[in-house]
PDB file with SEQRES, HELIX, SHEET and CRYST1 records, atoms N, CA, C and O in Angstrom:
SEQRES   1 A   78  MET ARG GLY TYR ARG ARG LYS GLY LEU PRO GLY VAL ASP          
SEQRES   2 A   78  PRO ALA TYR LEU ASP LYS GLU ARG GLU GLU LEU LEU ARG          
SEQRES   3 A   78  ARG ASN ARG GLN VAL LEU LEU PHE ASN ASP ARG GLU LEU          
SEQRES   4 A   78  ALA ALA LEU ASN GLU TYR CYS THR ARG PHE LYS VAL ARG          
SEQRES   5 A   78  SER LYS GLY ALA PHE MET ARG GLU ALA VAL MET ASP LYS          
SEQRES   6 A   78  VAL LEU GLN ALA LEU GLU GLU ASN HIS PRO THR LEU PHE          
HELIX    1 AA1 TYR A    4  LYS A    7  1                                   4    
HELIX    2 AA2 PRO A   14  GLU A   23  1                                  10    
HELIX    3 AA3 ASP A   36  ARG A   48  1                                  13    
HELIX    4 AA4 LYS A   54  GLU A   72  1                                  19    
CRYST1    1.000    1.000    1.000  90.00  90.00  90.00 P 1           1          
ATOM      1  N   MET A   1      23.745 110.392 152.800  1.00  0.00           N  
ATOM      2  CA  MET A   1      24.566 110.810 151.673  1.00  0.00           C  
ATOM      3  C   MET A   1      25.726 109.833 151.516  1.00  0.00           C  
ATOM      4  O   MET A   1      26.860 110.239 151.263  1.00  0.00           O  
ATOM      5  N   ARG A   2      25.447 108.602 151.661  1.00  0.00           N  
ATOM      6  CA  ARG A   2      26.480 107.584 151.541  1.00  0.00           C  
ATOM      7  C   ARG A   2      26.854 107.389 150.091  1.00  0.00           C  
ATOM      8  O   ARG A   2      26.011 107.492 149.199  1.00  0.00           O  
ATOM      9  N   GLY A   3      28.121 107.106 149.859  1.00  0.00           N  
ATOM     10  CA  GLY A   3      28.582 106.792 148.520  1.00  0.00           C  
ATOM     11  C   GLY A   3      28.806 107.989 147.619  1.00  0.00           C  
ATOM     12  O   GLY A   3      28.938 107.828 146.406  1.00  0.00           O  
ATOM     13  N   TYR A   4      28.853 109.195 148.189  1.00  0.00           N  
ATOM     14  CA  TYR A   4      29.026 110.363 147.334  1.00  0.00           C  
ATOM     15  C   TYR A   4      30.391 110.380 146.670  1.00  0.00           C  
ATOM     16  O   TYR A   4      30.556 110.999 145.619  1.00  0.00           O  
ATOM     17  N   ARG A   5      31.366 109.717 147.258  1.00  0.00           N  
ATOM     18  CA  ARG A   5      32.703 109.711 146.662  1.00  0.00           C  
ATOM     19  C   ARG A   5      32.733 108.878 145.390  1.00  0.00           C  
ATOM     20  O   ARG A   5      33.425 109.220 144.431  1.00  0.00           O  
ATOM     21  N   ARG A   6      31.992 107.800 145.387  1.00  0.00           N  
ATOM     22  CA  ARG A   6      31.991 106.945 144.203  1.00  0.00           C  
ATOM     23  C   ARG A   6      31.243 107.589 143.046  1.00  0.00           C  
ATOM     24  O   ARG A   6      31.712 107.571 141.908  1.00  0.00           O  
ATOM     25  N   LYS A   7      30.106 108.145 143.334  1.00  0.00           N  
ATOM     26  CA  LYS A   7      29.254 108.674 142.276  1.00  0.00           C  
ATOM     27  C   LYS A   7      29.483 110.154 142.012  1.00  0.00           C  
ATOM     28  O   LYS A   7      29.170 110.640 140.925  1.00  0.00           O  
ATOM     29  N   GLY A   8      30.020 110.874 142.982  1.00  0.00           N  
ATOM     30  CA  GLY A   8      30.202 112.314 142.838  1.00  0.00           C  
ATOM     31  C   GLY A   8      28.917 113.051 143.172  1.00  0.00           C  
ATOM     32  O   GLY A   8      27.828 112.481 143.098  1.00  0.00           O  
ATOM     33  N   LEU A   9      29.041 114.277 143.527  1.00  0.00           N  
ATOM     34  CA  LEU A   9      27.875 115.089 143.820  1.00  0.00           C  
ATOM     35  C   LEU A   9      27.337 115.666 142.520  1.00  0.00           C  
ATOM     36  O   LEU A   9      28.107 116.178 141.707  1.00  0.00           O  
ATOM     37  N   PRO A  10      26.040 115.592 142.313  1.00  0.00           N  
ATOM     38  CA  PRO A  10      25.482 116.129 141.078  1.00  0.00           C  
ATOM     39  C   PRO A  10      25.645 117.642 141.006  1.00  0.00           C  
ATOM     40  O   PRO A  10      25.334 118.353 141.961  1.00  0.00           O  
ATOM     41  N   GLY A  11      26.129 118.123 139.884  1.00  0.00           N  
ATOM     42  CA  GLY A  11      26.253 119.558 139.661  1.00  0.00           C  
ATOM     43  C   GLY A  11      27.495 120.187 140.266  1.00  0.00           C  
ATOM     44  O   GLY A  11      27.652 121.406 140.194  1.00  0.00           O  
ATOM     45  N   VAL A  12      28.385 119.399 140.861  1.00  0.00           N  
ATOM     46  CA  VAL A  12      29.595 119.950 141.450  1.00  0.00           C  
ATOM     47  C   VAL A  12      30.786 119.502 140.613  1.00  0.00           C  
ATOM     48  O   VAL A  12      30.969 118.317 140.336  1.00  0.00           O  
ATOM     49  N   ASP A  13      31.577 120.473 140.225  1.00  0.00           N  
ATOM     50  CA  ASP A  13      32.744 120.200 139.396  1.00  0.00           C  
ATOM     51  C   ASP A  13      33.779 119.396 140.187  1.00  0.00           C  
ATOM     52  O   ASP A  13      34.190 119.830 141.263  1.00  0.00           O  
ATOM     53  N   PRO A  14      34.206 118.252 139.688  1.00  0.00           N  
ATOM     54  CA  PRO A  14      35.208 117.447 140.401  1.00  0.00           C  
ATOM     55  C   PRO A  14      36.518 118.197 140.638  1.00  0.00           C  
ATOM     56  O   PRO A  14      37.184 117.957 141.645  1.00  0.00           O  
ATOM     57  N   ALA A  15      36.896 119.092 139.742  1.00  0.00           N  
ATOM     58  CA  ALA A  15      38.114 119.878 139.927  1.00  0.00           C  
ATOM     59  C   ALA A  15      37.966 120.792 141.147  1.00  0.00           C  
ATOM     60  O   ALA A  15      38.924 121.002 141.891  1.00  0.00           O  
ATOM     61  N   TYR A  16      36.777 121.324 141.344  1.00  0.00           N  
ATOM     62  CA  TYR A  16      36.510 122.167 142.510  1.00  0.00           C  
ATOM     63  C   TYR A  16      36.644 121.355 143.793  1.00  0.00           C  
ATOM     64  O   TYR A  16      37.255 121.814 144.758  1.00  0.00           O  
ATOM     65  N   LEU A  17      36.076 120.152 143.808  1.00  0.00           N  
ATOM     66  CA  LEU A  17      36.168 119.298 144.985  1.00  0.00           C  
ATOM     67  C   LEU A  17      37.617 118.912 145.282  1.00  0.00           C  
ATOM     68  O   LEU A  17      38.023 118.865 146.443  1.00  0.00           O  
ATOM     69  N   ASP A  18      38.395 118.636 144.235  1.00  0.00           N  
ATOM     70  CA  ASP A  18      39.806 118.308 144.416  1.00  0.00           C  
ATOM     71  C   ASP A  18      40.569 119.489 145.010  1.00  0.00           C  
ATOM     72  O   ASP A  18      41.417 119.309 145.884  1.00  0.00           O  
ATOM     73  N   LYS A  19      40.263 120.704 144.532  1.00  0.00           N  
ATOM     74  CA  LYS A  19      40.920 121.902 145.042  1.00  0.00           C  
ATOM     75  C   LYS A  19      40.567 122.116 146.520  1.00  0.00           C  
ATOM     76  O   LYS A  19      41.438 122.441 147.326  1.00  0.00           O  
ATOM     77  N   GLU A  20      39.299 121.934 146.870  1.00  0.00           N  
ATOM     78  CA  GLU A  20      38.869 122.084 148.259  1.00  0.00           C  
ATOM     79  C   GLU A  20      39.569 121.062 149.141  1.00  0.00           C  
ATOM     80  O   GLU A  20      40.042 121.401 150.226  1.00  0.00           O  
ATOM     81  N   ARG A  21      39.636 119.838 148.695  1.00  0.00           N  
ATOM     82  CA  ARG A  21      40.290 118.778 149.462  1.00  0.00           C  
ATOM     83  C   ARG A  21      41.772 119.084 149.651  1.00  0.00           C  
ATOM     84  O   ARG A  21      42.328 118.860 150.726  1.00  0.00           O  
ATOM     85  N   GLU A  22      42.407 119.597 148.603  1.00  0.00           N  
ATOM     86  CA  GLU A  22      43.825 119.939 148.657  1.00  0.00           C  
ATOM     87  C   GLU A  22      44.084 121.055 149.669  1.00  0.00           C  
ATOM     88  O   GLU A  22      45.079 121.018 150.393  1.00  0.00           O  
ATOM     89  N   GLU A  23      43.188 122.050 149.722  1.00  0.00           N  
ATOM     90  CA  GLU A  23      43.363 123.175 150.638  1.00  0.00           C  
ATOM     91  C   GLU A  23      43.192 122.765 152.097  1.00  0.00           C  
ATOM     92  O   GLU A  23      43.717 123.430 152.990  1.00  0.00           O  
ATOM     93  N   LEU A  24      42.465 121.679 152.348  1.00  0.00           N  
ATOM     94  CA  LEU A  24      42.215 121.252 153.718  1.00  0.00           C  
ATOM     95  C   LEU A  24      43.290 120.315 154.265  1.00  0.00           C  
ATOM     96  O   LEU A  24      43.240 119.943 155.437  1.00  0.00           O  
ATOM     97  N   LEU A  25      44.253 119.930 153.441  1.00  0.00           N  
ATOM     98  CA  LEU A  25      45.319 119.067 153.921  1.00  0.00           C  
ATOM     99  C   LEU A  25      46.159 119.800 154.962  1.00  0.00           C  
ATOM    100  O   LEU A  25      46.501 120.971 154.797  1.00  0.00           O  
ATOM    101  N   ARG A  26      46.480 119.090 156.026  1.00  0.00           N  
ATOM    102  CA  ARG A  26      47.273 119.689 157.099  1.00  0.00           C  
ATOM    103  C   ARG A  26      48.738 119.377 156.848  1.00  0.00           C  
ATOM    104  O   ARG A  26      49.162 118.227 156.958  1.00  0.00           O  
ATOM    105  N   ARG A  27      49.505 120.396 156.511  1.00  0.00           N  
ATOM    106  CA  ARG A  27      50.922 120.217 156.209  1.00  0.00           C  
ATOM    107  C   ARG A  27      51.832 120.868 157.240  1.00  0.00           C  
ATOM    108  O   ARG A  27      53.037 120.617 157.246  1.00  0.00           O  
ATOM    109  N   ASN A  28      51.276 121.692 158.102  1.00  0.00           N  
ATOM    110  CA  ASN A  28      52.072 122.460 159.050  1.00  0.00           C  
ATOM    111  C   ASN A  28      51.957 121.869 160.451  1.00  0.00           C  
ATOM    112  O   ASN A  28      50.858 121.702 160.979  1.00  0.00           O  
ATOM    113  N   ARG A  29      53.095 121.560 161.037  1.00  0.00           N  
ATOM    114  CA  ARG A  29      53.134 120.905 162.345  1.00  0.00           C  
ATOM    115  C   ARG A  29      53.414 121.934 163.439  1.00  0.00           C  
ATOM    116  O   ARG A  29      54.287 122.791 163.303  1.00  0.00           O  
ATOM    117  N   GLN A  30      52.650 121.825 164.524  1.00  0.00           N  
ATOM    118  CA  GLN A  30      52.888 122.582 165.741  1.00  0.00           C  
ATOM    119  C   GLN A  30      52.936 121.572 166.876  1.00  0.00           C  
ATOM    120  O   GLN A  30      52.194 120.589 166.862  1.00  0.00           O  
ATOM    121  N   VAL A  31      53.787 121.797 167.846  1.00  0.00           N  
ATOM    122  CA  VAL A  31      53.961 120.847 168.943  1.00  0.00           C  
ATOM    123  C   VAL A  31      53.520 121.499 170.244  1.00  0.00           C  
ATOM    124  O   VAL A  31      53.855 122.651 170.521  1.00  0.00           O  
ATOM    125  N   LEU A  32      52.769 120.753 171.036  1.00  0.00           N  
ATOM    126  CA  LEU A  32      52.352 121.201 172.361  1.00  0.00           C  
ATOM    127  C   LEU A  32      53.057 120.353 173.403  1.00  0.00           C  
ATOM    128  O   LEU A  32      53.126 119.131 173.272  1.00  0.00           O  
ATOM    129  N   LEU A  33      53.575 120.989 174.423  1.00  0.00           N  
ATOM    130  CA  LEU A  33      54.178 120.270 175.532  1.00  0.00           C  
ATOM    131  C   LEU A  33      53.332 120.530 176.781  1.00  0.00           C  
ATOM    132  O   LEU A  33      52.949 121.667 177.059  1.00  0.00           O  
ATOM    133  N   PHE A  34      53.049 119.463 177.523  1.00  0.00           N  
ATOM    134  CA  PHE A  34      52.257 119.560 178.746  1.00  0.00           C  
ATOM    135  C   PHE A  34      53.096 119.099 179.926  1.00  0.00           C  
ATOM    136  O   PHE A  34      53.944 118.216 179.791  1.00  0.00           O  
ATOM    137  N   ASN A  35      52.853 119.702 181.081  1.00  0.00           N  
ATOM    138  CA  ASN A  35      53.462 119.149 182.285  1.00  0.00           C  
ATOM    139  C   ASN A  35      52.609 117.963 182.739  1.00  0.00           C  
ATOM    140  O   ASN A  35      51.570 117.682 182.142  1.00  0.00           O  
ATOM    141  N   ASP A  36      53.042 117.273 183.786  1.00  0.00           N  
ATOM    142  CA  ASP A  36      52.361 116.046 184.214  1.00  0.00           C  
ATOM    143  C   ASP A  36      50.910 116.305 184.622  1.00  0.00           C  
ATOM    144  O   ASP A  36      50.023 115.516 184.295  1.00  0.00           O  
ATOM    145  N   ARG A  37      50.671 117.390 185.326  1.00  0.00           N  
ATOM    146  CA  ARG A  37      49.306 117.696 185.791  1.00  0.00           C  
ATOM    147  C   ARG A  37      48.391 118.041 184.625  1.00  0.00           C  
ATOM    148  O   ARG A  37      47.238 117.611 184.590  1.00  0.00           O  
ATOM    149  N   GLU A  38      48.899 118.814 183.672  1.00  0.00           N  
ATOM    150  CA  GLU A  38      48.087 119.174 182.496  1.00  0.00           C  
ATOM    151  C   GLU A  38      47.742 117.928 181.688  1.00  0.00           C  
ATOM    152  O   GLU A  38      46.607 117.766 181.240  1.00  0.00           O  
ATOM    153  N   LEU A  39      48.722 117.054 181.503  1.00  0.00           N  
ATOM    154  CA  LEU A  39      48.485 115.829 180.740  1.00  0.00           C  
ATOM    155  C   LEU A  39      47.487 114.926 181.451  1.00  0.00           C  
ATOM    156  O   LEU A  39      46.623 114.325 180.812  1.00  0.00           O  
ATOM    157  N   ALA A  40      47.606 114.830 182.768  1.00  0.00           N  
ATOM    158  CA  ALA A  40      46.650 114.027 183.540  1.00  0.00           C  
ATOM    159  C   ALA A  40      45.235 114.581 183.400  1.00  0.00           C  
ATOM    160  O   ALA A  40      44.276 113.821 183.260  1.00  0.00           O  
ATOM    161  N   ALA A  41      45.109 115.900 183.439  1.00  0.00           N  
ATOM    162  CA  ALA A  41      43.793 116.535 183.285  1.00  0.00           C  
ATOM    163  C   ALA A  41      43.233 116.279 181.882  1.00  0.00           C  
ATOM    164  O   ALA A  41      42.049 115.985 181.718  1.00  0.00           O  
ATOM    165  N   LEU A  42      44.095 116.396 180.886  1.00  0.00           N  
ATOM    166  CA  LEU A  42      43.658 116.139 179.509  1.00  0.00           C  
ATOM    167  C   LEU A  42      43.215 114.693 179.346  1.00  0.00           C  
ATOM    168  O   LEU A  42      42.179 114.423 178.739  1.00  0.00           O  
ATOM    169  N   ASN A  43      43.993 113.765 179.884  1.00  0.00           N  
ATOM    170  CA  ASN A  43      43.631 112.354 179.786  1.00  0.00           C  
ATOM    171  C   ASN A  43      42.330 112.056 180.524  1.00  0.00           C  
ATOM    172  O   ASN A  43      41.503 111.283 180.039  1.00  0.00           O  
ATOM    173  N   GLU A  44      42.147 112.658 181.683  1.00  0.00           N  
ATOM    174  CA  GLU A  44      40.904 112.478 182.449  1.00  0.00           C  
ATOM    175  C   GLU A  44      39.708 113.001 181.657  1.00  0.00           C  
ATOM    176  O   GLU A  44      38.668 112.346 181.586  1.00  0.00           O  
ATOM    177  N   TYR A  45      39.861 114.178 181.067  1.00  0.00           N  
ATOM    178  CA  TYR A  45      38.785 114.752 180.260  1.00  0.00           C  
ATOM    179  C   TYR A  45      38.432 113.835 179.090  1.00  0.00           C  
ATOM    180  O   TYR A  45      37.262 113.552 178.833  1.00  0.00           O  
ATOM    181  N   CYS A  46      39.460 113.384 178.395  1.00  0.00           N  
ATOM    182  CA  CYS A  46      39.229 112.529 177.221  1.00  0.00           C  
ATOM    183  C   CYS A  46      38.572 111.210 177.605  1.00  0.00           C  
ATOM    184  O   CYS A  46      37.731 110.692 176.869  1.00  0.00           O  
ATOM    185  N   THR A  47      38.956 110.669 178.756  1.00  0.00           N  
ATOM    186  CA  THR A  47      38.333 109.434 179.225  1.00  0.00           C  
ATOM    187  C   THR A  47      36.888 109.671 179.638  1.00  0.00           C  
ATOM    188  O   THR A  47      35.990 108.916 179.264  1.00  0.00           O  
ATOM    189  N   ARG A  48      36.679 110.717 180.405  1.00  0.00           N  
ATOM    190  CA  ARG A  48      35.340 110.996 180.931  1.00  0.00           C  
ATOM    191  C   ARG A  48      34.342 111.317 179.823  1.00  0.00           C  
ATOM    192  O   ARG A  48      33.194 110.876 179.873  1.00  0.00           O  
ATOM    193  N   PHE A  49      34.774 112.078 178.831  1.00  0.00           N  
ATOM    194  CA  PHE A  49      33.853 112.495 177.776  1.00  0.00           C  
ATOM    195  C   PHE A  49      34.038 111.716 176.482  1.00  0.00           C  
ATOM    196  O   PHE A  49      33.534 112.119 175.434  1.00  0.00           O  
ATOM    197  N   LYS A  50      34.756 110.603 176.553  1.00  0.00           N  
ATOM    198  CA  LYS A  50      34.925 109.671 175.434  1.00  0.00           C  
ATOM    199  C   LYS A  50      35.428 110.353 174.163  1.00  0.00           C  
ATOM    200  O   LYS A  50      34.880 110.155 173.079  1.00  0.00           O  
ATOM    201  N   VAL A  51      36.465 111.148 174.313  1.00  0.00           N  
ATOM    202  CA  VAL A  51      37.100 111.803 173.171  1.00  0.00           C  
ATOM    203  C   VAL A  51      37.931 110.752 172.448  1.00  0.00           C  
ATOM    204  O   VAL A  51      38.821 110.148 173.047  1.00  0.00           O  
ATOM    205  N   ARG A  52      37.656 110.529 171.186  1.00  0.00           N  
ATOM    206  CA  ARG A  52      38.357 109.491 170.430  1.00  0.00           C  
ATOM    207  C   ARG A  52      39.689 109.968 169.879  1.00  0.00           C  
ATOM    208  O   ARG A  52      40.651 109.201 169.835  1.00  0.00           O  
ATOM    209  N   SER A  53      39.756 111.214 169.462  1.00  0.00           N  
ATOM    210  CA  SER A  53      40.977 111.734 168.864  1.00  0.00           C  
ATOM    211  C   SER A  53      41.438 112.965 169.632  1.00  0.00           C  
ATOM    212  O   SER A  53      40.816 114.025 169.561  1.00  0.00           O  
ATOM    213  N   LYS A  54      42.531 112.812 170.364  1.00  0.00           N  
ATOM    214  CA  LYS A  54      43.054 113.950 171.126  1.00  0.00           C  
ATOM    215  C   LYS A  54      43.550 115.044 170.188  1.00  0.00           C  
ATOM    216  O   LYS A  54      43.396 116.230 170.479  1.00  0.00           O  
ATOM    217  N   GLY A  55      44.139 114.655 169.073  1.00  0.00           N  
ATOM    218  CA  GLY A  55      44.627 115.649 168.121  1.00  0.00           C  
ATOM    219  C   GLY A  55      43.510 116.521 167.584  1.00  0.00           C  
ATOM    220  O   GLY A  55      43.626 117.746 167.553  1.00  0.00           O  
ATOM    221  N   ALA A  56      42.427 115.884 167.161  1.00  0.00           N  
ATOM    222  CA  ALA A  56      41.280 116.637 166.650  1.00  0.00           C  
ATOM    223  C   ALA A  56      40.666 117.488 167.750  1.00  0.00           C  
ATOM    224  O   ALA A  56      40.253 118.622 167.508  1.00  0.00           O  
ATOM    225  N   PHE A  57      40.606 116.936 168.969  1.00  0.00           N  
ATOM    226  CA  PHE A  57      40.047 117.681 170.096  1.00  0.00           C  
ATOM    227  C   PHE A  57      40.863 118.936 170.385  1.00  0.00           C  
ATOM    228  O   PHE A  57      40.303 120.020 170.546  1.00  0.00           O  
ATOM    229  N   MET A  58      42.193 118.789 170.449  1.00  0.00           N  
ATOM    230  CA  MET A  58      43.049 119.941 170.745  1.00  0.00           C  
ATOM    231  C   MET A  58      43.018 120.954 169.613  1.00  0.00           C  
ATOM    232  O   MET A  58      43.005 122.160 169.861  1.00  0.00           O  
ATOM    233  N   ARG A  59      43.007 120.479 168.376  1.00  0.00           N  
ATOM    234  CA  ARG A  59      42.933 121.386 167.226  1.00  0.00           C  
ATOM    235  C   ARG A  59      41.633 122.178 167.282  1.00  0.00           C  
ATOM    236  O   ARG A  59      41.631 123.389 167.059  1.00  0.00           O  
ATOM    237  N   GLU A  60      40.528 121.499 167.578  1.00  0.00           N  
ATOM    238  CA  GLU A  60      39.231 122.178 167.657  1.00  0.00           C  
ATOM    239  C   GLU A  60      39.207 123.184 168.805  1.00  0.00           C  
ATOM    240  O   GLU A  60      38.682 124.286 168.651  1.00  0.00           O  
ATOM    241  N   ALA A  61      39.775 122.810 169.960  1.00  0.00           N  
ATOM    242  CA  ALA A  61      39.785 123.714 171.114  1.00  0.00           C  
ATOM    243  C   ALA A  61      40.612 124.966 170.822  1.00  0.00           C  
ATOM    244  O   ALA A  61      40.194 126.080 171.138  1.00  0.00           O  
ATOM    245  N   VAL A  62      41.772 124.781 170.226  1.00  0.00           N  
ATOM    246  CA  VAL A  62      42.639 125.922 169.916  1.00  0.00           C  
ATOM    247  C   VAL A  62      41.970 126.823 168.884  1.00  0.00           C  
ATOM    248  O   VAL A  62      41.928 128.040 169.065  1.00  0.00           O  
ATOM    249  N   MET A  63      41.455 126.251 167.821  1.00  0.00           N  
ATOM    250  CA  MET A  63      40.842 127.069 166.775  1.00  0.00           C  
ATOM    251  C   MET A  63      39.584 127.760 167.278  1.00  0.00           C  
ATOM    252  O   MET A  63      39.286 128.877 166.853  1.00  0.00           O  
ATOM    253  N   ASP A  64      38.839 127.119 168.175  1.00  0.00           N  
ATOM    254  CA  ASP A  64      37.658 127.755 168.756  1.00  0.00           C  
ATOM    255  C   ASP A  64      38.064 129.009 169.519  1.00  0.00           C  
ATOM    256  O   ASP A  64      37.429 130.056 169.389  1.00  0.00           O  
ATOM    257  N   LYS A  65      39.118 128.901 170.310  1.00  0.00           N  
ATOM    258  CA  LYS A  65      39.613 130.048 171.084  1.00  0.00           C  
ATOM    259  C   LYS A  65      40.142 131.155 170.164  1.00  0.00           C  
ATOM    260  O   LYS A  65      39.875 132.336 170.384  1.00  0.00           O  
ATOM    261  N   VAL A  66      40.889 130.763 169.141  1.00  0.00           N  
ATOM    262  CA  VAL A  66      41.457 131.736 168.202  1.00  0.00           C  
ATOM    263  C   VAL A  66      40.343 132.478 167.462  1.00  0.00           C  
ATOM    264  O   VAL A  66      40.356 133.707 167.385  1.00  0.00           O  
ATOM    265  N   LEU A  67      39.393 131.738 166.926  1.00  0.00           N  
ATOM    266  CA  LEU A  67      38.311 132.376 166.172  1.00  0.00           C  
ATOM    267  C   LEU A  67      37.434 133.248 167.066  1.00  0.00           C  
ATOM    268  O   LEU A  67      36.953 134.295 166.634  1.00  0.00           O  
ATOM    269  N   GLN A  68      37.228 132.821 168.301  1.00  0.00           N  
ATOM    270  CA  GLN A  68      36.442 133.617 169.243  1.00  0.00           C  
ATOM    271  C   GLN A  68      37.153 134.939 169.534  1.00  0.00           C  
ATOM    272  O   GLN A  68      36.516 135.992 169.560  1.00  0.00           O  
ATOM    273  N   ALA A  69      38.459 134.888 169.751  1.00  0.00           N  
ATOM    274  CA  ALA A  69      39.220 136.108 170.029  1.00  0.00           C  
ATOM    275  C   ALA A  69      39.218 137.038 168.815  1.00  0.00           C  
ATOM    276  O   ALA A  69      39.087 138.253 168.964  1.00  0.00           O  
ATOM    277  N   LEU A  70      39.361 136.479 167.630  1.00  0.00           N  
ATOM    278  CA  LEU A  70      39.326 137.309 166.420  1.00  0.00           C  
ATOM    279  C   LEU A  70      37.956 137.952 166.229  1.00  0.00           C  
ATOM    280  O   LEU A  70      37.857 139.101 165.798  1.00  0.00           O  
ATOM    281  N   GLU A  71      36.900 137.205 166.552  1.00  0.00           N  
ATOM    282  CA  GLU A  71      35.545 137.744 166.430  1.00  0.00           C  
ATOM    283  C   GLU A  71      35.315 138.901 167.401  1.00  0.00           C  
ATOM    284  O   GLU A  71      34.691 139.902 167.051  1.00  0.00           O  
ATOM    285  N   GLU A  72      35.825 138.751 168.614  1.00  0.00           N  
ATOM    286  CA  GLU A  72      35.638 139.791 169.631  1.00  0.00           C  
ATOM    287  C   GLU A  72      36.476 141.041 169.363  1.00  0.00           C  
ATOM    288  O   GLU A  72      36.108 142.135 169.789  1.00  0.00           O  
ATOM    289  N   ASN A  73      37.574 140.890 168.677  1.00  0.00           N  
ATOM    290  CA  ASN A  73      38.508 141.999 168.466  1.00  0.00           C  
ATOM    291  C   ASN A  73      38.643 142.375 166.997  1.00  0.00           C  
ATOM    292  O   ASN A  73      39.714 142.779 166.544  1.00  0.00           O  
ATOM    293  N   HIS A  74      37.555 142.238 166.267  1.00  0.00           N  
ATOM    294  CA  HIS A  74      37.644 142.578 164.845  1.00  0.00           C  
ATOM    295  C   HIS A  74      37.819 144.093 164.674  1.00  0.00           C  
ATOM    296  O   HIS A  74      37.337 144.877 165.491  1.00  0.00           O  
ATOM    297  N   PRO A  75      38.510 144.489 163.613  1.00  0.00           N  
ATOM    298  CA  PRO A  75      38.731 145.924 163.387  1.00  0.00           C  
ATOM    299  C   PRO A  75      37.425 146.650 163.062  1.00  0.00           C  
ATOM    300  O   PRO A  75      36.539 146.111 162.398  1.00  0.00           O  
ATOM    301  N   THR A  76      37.337 147.868 163.543  1.00  0.00           N  
ATOM    302  CA  THR A  76      36.164 148.693 163.265  1.00  0.00           C  
ATOM    303  C   THR A  76      36.598 149.954 162.524  1.00  0.00           C  
ATOM    304  O   THR A  76      37.769 150.334 162.541  1.00  0.00           O  
ATOM    305  N   LEU A  77      35.643 150.581 161.885  1.00  0.00           N  
ATOM    306  CA  LEU A  77      35.949 151.805 161.157  1.00  0.00           C  
ATOM    307  C   LEU A  77      35.977 153.022 162.056  1.00  0.00           C  
ATOM    308  O   LEU A  77      36.620 154.018 161.724  1.00  0.00           O  
ATOM    309  N   PHE A  78      35.290 152.963 163.192  1.00  0.00           N  
ATOM    310  CA  PHE A  78      35.201 154.129 164.058  1.00  0.00           C  
ATOM    311  C   PHE A  78      35.754 153.843 165.420  1.00  0.00           C  
ATOM    312  O   PHE A  78      35.757 154.722 166.282  1.00  0.00           O  
TER     313      PHE A  78                                                      
END                                                                             
């Protein structure tokens, strides 16, 4: 699916794609602080498993945990 940005996706409204892209922009900053041992462990993990982007990795790990917890504790009617 190379070149979809130049030609556009057939049948998809460009305004819709712009709105989706706008909603995915990251505007909110959160800061994580690690102690020396935690940082060493994170660096070792990233080196061993060839993680290219620590930011994306940490964002994915946090959101995975958050979504998993929400899934397990969803409200029930009874």
